[in-house]
Each structure stands twice: as structure tokens, then as C-alpha cells.
Backbone as JSON, one array per atom type, in Angstrom:
{
  "sequence": "DWRWAQSGFVELDLPALGIDESTPFELRDLLEDVNYTWSGRRNFVLLEPARNNAHVLALTLPPSGPEHP",
  "N": [[-54.83, 64.03, 17.26], [-56.26, 61.19, 16.22], [-55.62, 59.5, 13.99], [-52.98, 59.53, 13.61], [-49.38, 59.4, 14.26], [-48.03, 61.75, 16.63], [-45.5, 64.15, 17.44], [-43.17, 66.2, 19.05], [-41.43, 68.29, 21.15], [-40.88, 68.58, 24.74], [-40.22, 71.46, 26.97], [-38.66, 71.88, 30.1], [-38.37, 74.67, 32.64], [-35.65, 73.81, 34.4], [-33.95, 75.64, 36.17], [-35.65, 76.81, 37.62], [-37.06, 74.65, 38.84], [-35.07, 73.41, 40.29], [-33.33, 71.92, 39.6], [-30.35, 70.77, 38.2], [-29.06, 71.46, 35.18], [-26.94, 69.59, 33.81], [-27.87, 67.07, 35.17], [-29.06, 63.81, 35.37], [-32.65, 63.35, 35.24], [-35.77, 62.11, 36.93], [-38.88, 61.1, 35.51], [-42.25, 60.01, 36.18], [-44.47, 58.26, 34.33], [-47.79, 59.03, 34.79], [-50.35, 57.78, 33.69], [-49.43, 55.19, 32.56], [-47.84, 54.1, 33.95], [-44.79, 54.05, 34.18], [-41.41, 54.76, 34.28], [-39.54, 57.06, 33.09], [-35.95, 58.88, 32.1], [-34.65, 61.39, 32.1], [-32.8, 64.09, 30.52], [-31.42, 67.42, 30.75], [-33.05, 70.39, 29.45], [-34.62, 70.12, 27.31], [-36.84, 67.57, 25.71], [-37.98, 64.62, 23.89], [-40.76, 63.92, 22.98], [-43.21, 61.34, 21.93], [-46.28, 60.55, 20.56], [-48.68, 57.91, 20.18], [-51.4, 56.78, 18.2], [-52.33, 54.02, 18.58], [-51.14, 53.14, 20.65], [-50.24, 55.09, 22.83], [-52.12, 57.51, 23.9], [-51.66, 59.96, 25.19], [-49.77, 61.4, 27.69], [-49.1, 61.77, 31.31], [-47.08, 63.4, 33.15], [-45.01, 62.94, 36.01], [-42.83, 64.39, 38.3], [-40.31, 63.95, 40.78], [-38.9, 66.06, 42.97], [-35.44, 66.89, 43.94], [-34.68, 67.01, 47.38], [-34.31, 70.0, 49.19], [-32.78, 72.86, 51.01], [-31.69, 73.53, 54.38], [-30.57, 71.17, 55.47], [-30.05, 69.49, 53.11], [-27.65, 69.94, 51.14]],
  "CA": [[-55.12, 63.29, 16.17], [-56.51, 59.73, 16.35], [-55.02, 58.7, 13.17], [-51.27, 59.71, 12.97], [-48.45, 59.68, 15.52], [-47.59, 63.18, 16.95], [-44.75, 64.17, 18.16], [-42.57, 67.33, 19.55], [-40.25, 68.55, 22.29], [-41.41, 69.48, 26.07], [-39.46, 72.28, 27.6], [-38.65, 72.38, 31.25], [-37.45, 75.84, 33.29], [-34.93, 73.36, 35.23], [-33.4, 76.18, 37.19], [-36.77, 77.05, 38.45], [-37.56, 73.49, 39.34], [-34.22, 73.1, 41.22], [-32.47, 70.54, 39.02], [-29.17, 70.92, 37.57], [-29.48, 71.1, 33.72], [-26.36, 68.63, 33.87], [-27.94, 65.99, 35.97], [-30.52, 63.29, 34.44], [-33.91, 63.36, 36.1], [-36.71, 60.99, 36.41], [-40.05, 61.31, 35.24], [-43.39, 58.68, 36.02], [-45.82, 58.65, 33.28], [-49.25, 58.13, 35.81], [-51.13, 56.94, 32.91], [-48.83, 54.08, 31.83], [-47.15, 53.62, 35.02], [-43.61, 53.69, 33.46], [-40.61, 55.54, 34.58], [-38.03, 57.68, 32.16], [-34.69, 59.33, 32.62], [-34.34, 62.8, 31.16], [-31.46, 64.89, 30.6], [-31.46, 68.82, 29.9], [-34.39, 70.95, 29.64], [-35.67, 69.76, 25.84], [-36.79, 66.45, 25.53], [-38.73, 64.46, 22.79], [-42.03, 63.23, 23.39], [-43.87, 60.99, 20.85], [-47.74, 60.23, 21.09], [-49.22, 57.26, 19.22], [-52.83, 56.52, 18.85], [-52.69, 52.71, 18.86], [-50.36, 52.64, 22.1], [-50.37, 55.81, 24.1], [-52.43, 58.93, 23.11], [-51.28, 60.76, 26.35], [-48.57, 60.96, 28.82], [-49.38, 62.46, 32.33], [-45.55, 62.98, 33.82], [-44.97, 63.64, 37.46], [-41.47, 65.15, 38.39], [-40.27, 64.09, 42.08], [-38.04, 67.07, 43.13], [-34.58, 66.56, 44.6], [-34.78, 67.69, 48.49], [-33.49, 70.99, 49.09], [-32.97, 73.26, 52.08], [-29.94, 73.69, 54.73], [-29.88, 70.1, 55.9], [-29.84, 68.76, 51.89], [-27.26, 71.29, 50.26]],
  "C": [[-54.94, 61.7, 16.2], [-56.03, 58.93, 15.49], [-53.45, 58.3, 13.05], [-50.92, 59.61, 14.43], [-48.07, 61.18, 15.52], [-46.17, 62.89, 17.95], [-43.78, 65.51, 18.68], [-41.99, 67.36, 21.02], [-41.07, 69.33, 23.83], [-40.11, 70.18, 26.51], [-39.48, 72.45, 28.76], [-37.68, 73.61, 31.71], [-36.65, 74.64, 34.36], [-34.44, 74.26, 36.44], [-34.42, 76.58, 38.18], [-37.48, 75.92, 39.18], [-36.29, 73.14, 40.34], [-33.57, 72.27, 40.82], [-31.4, 71.3, 38.23], [-29.05, 70.62, 35.97], [-28.44, 69.98, 33.22], [-26.46, 67.19, 34.23], [-29.23, 65.3, 35.48], [-31.4, 63.37, 35.81], [-34.65, 62.42, 35.94], [-38.02, 61.61, 36.62], [-41.01, 60.27, 35.53], [-44.58, 59.58, 34.93], [-47.07, 58.03, 34.36], [-50.27, 57.33, 34.73], [-50.55, 55.51, 32.85], [-47.9, 53.18, 33.12], [-45.38, 53.12, 34.56], [-42.53, 54.9, 33.96], [-39.55, 56.43, 33.32], [-37.37, 58.8, 32.56], [-34.77, 60.52, 31.67], [-33.43, 63.18, 31.15], [-31.69, 66.42, 29.87], [-32.95, 69.18, 29.78], [-35.33, 70.59, 28.35], [-35.71, 68.05, 25.85], [-37.76, 66.19, 24.37], [-39.83, 63.59, 23.25], [-42.8, 62.39, 22.03], [-45.11, 60.11, 21.32], [-48.23, 59.22, 19.87], [-50.3, 56.43, 19.23], [-53.28, 54.94, 19.39], [-52.05, 52.18, 20.42], [-50.51, 53.76, 23.24], [-50.62, 57.22, 23.41], [-52.24, 60.05, 23.97], [-50.32, 60.47, 27.24], [-49.16, 62.43, 29.97], [-47.9, 62.39, 33.22], [-45.75, 63.94, 35.26], [-43.26, 63.62, 37.78], [-41.47, 64.86, 39.86], [-38.75, 65.07, 42.01], [-37.14, 67.0, 44.03], [-34.78, 67.38, 46.1], [-33.87, 68.94, 48.73], [-33.84, 71.94, 50.58], [-31.82, 73.17, 52.59], [-29.83, 72.03, 54.96], [-29.57, 69.22, 54.45], [-29.22, 69.86, 50.99], [-27.32, 71.04, 49.17]]
}
């Protein structure tokens, strides 16, 4: 929608990503070069045509394996 702001929720399967639901995690918006700290599986997203009409978010997963308990 090029005229009006749109909003909604993004829901992530945190256990499948190896992230504890009680631990905040960071996402980087690759279009705006901005970091966001999220917590929980469900997070609010707002798109405003005059400011940002999309987000491309990158999540850095925590290390895993025997050397990283």
C-alpha cells in the first residue's frame, strides 16, 4: 500500500532457530542498516510508505555444538 502505513506481527519459531524464548535477540535490517532487539516469538512491524516500505531482516544465530553449550 503506497498511501497508508501498514502494520502487523511477525512470528518466528524460536525453538527451531535455537533461541530460548526468554532471551532477547538481535535482527539487522539490511535495507536501513539498523539493528533491532526483539524478544519472544511474536514482534510488531510497522511499514510507512514515506519512511520505510519494506524490511529485510537478518538474524545471527547463536553458536551451537559441543564447544558452545
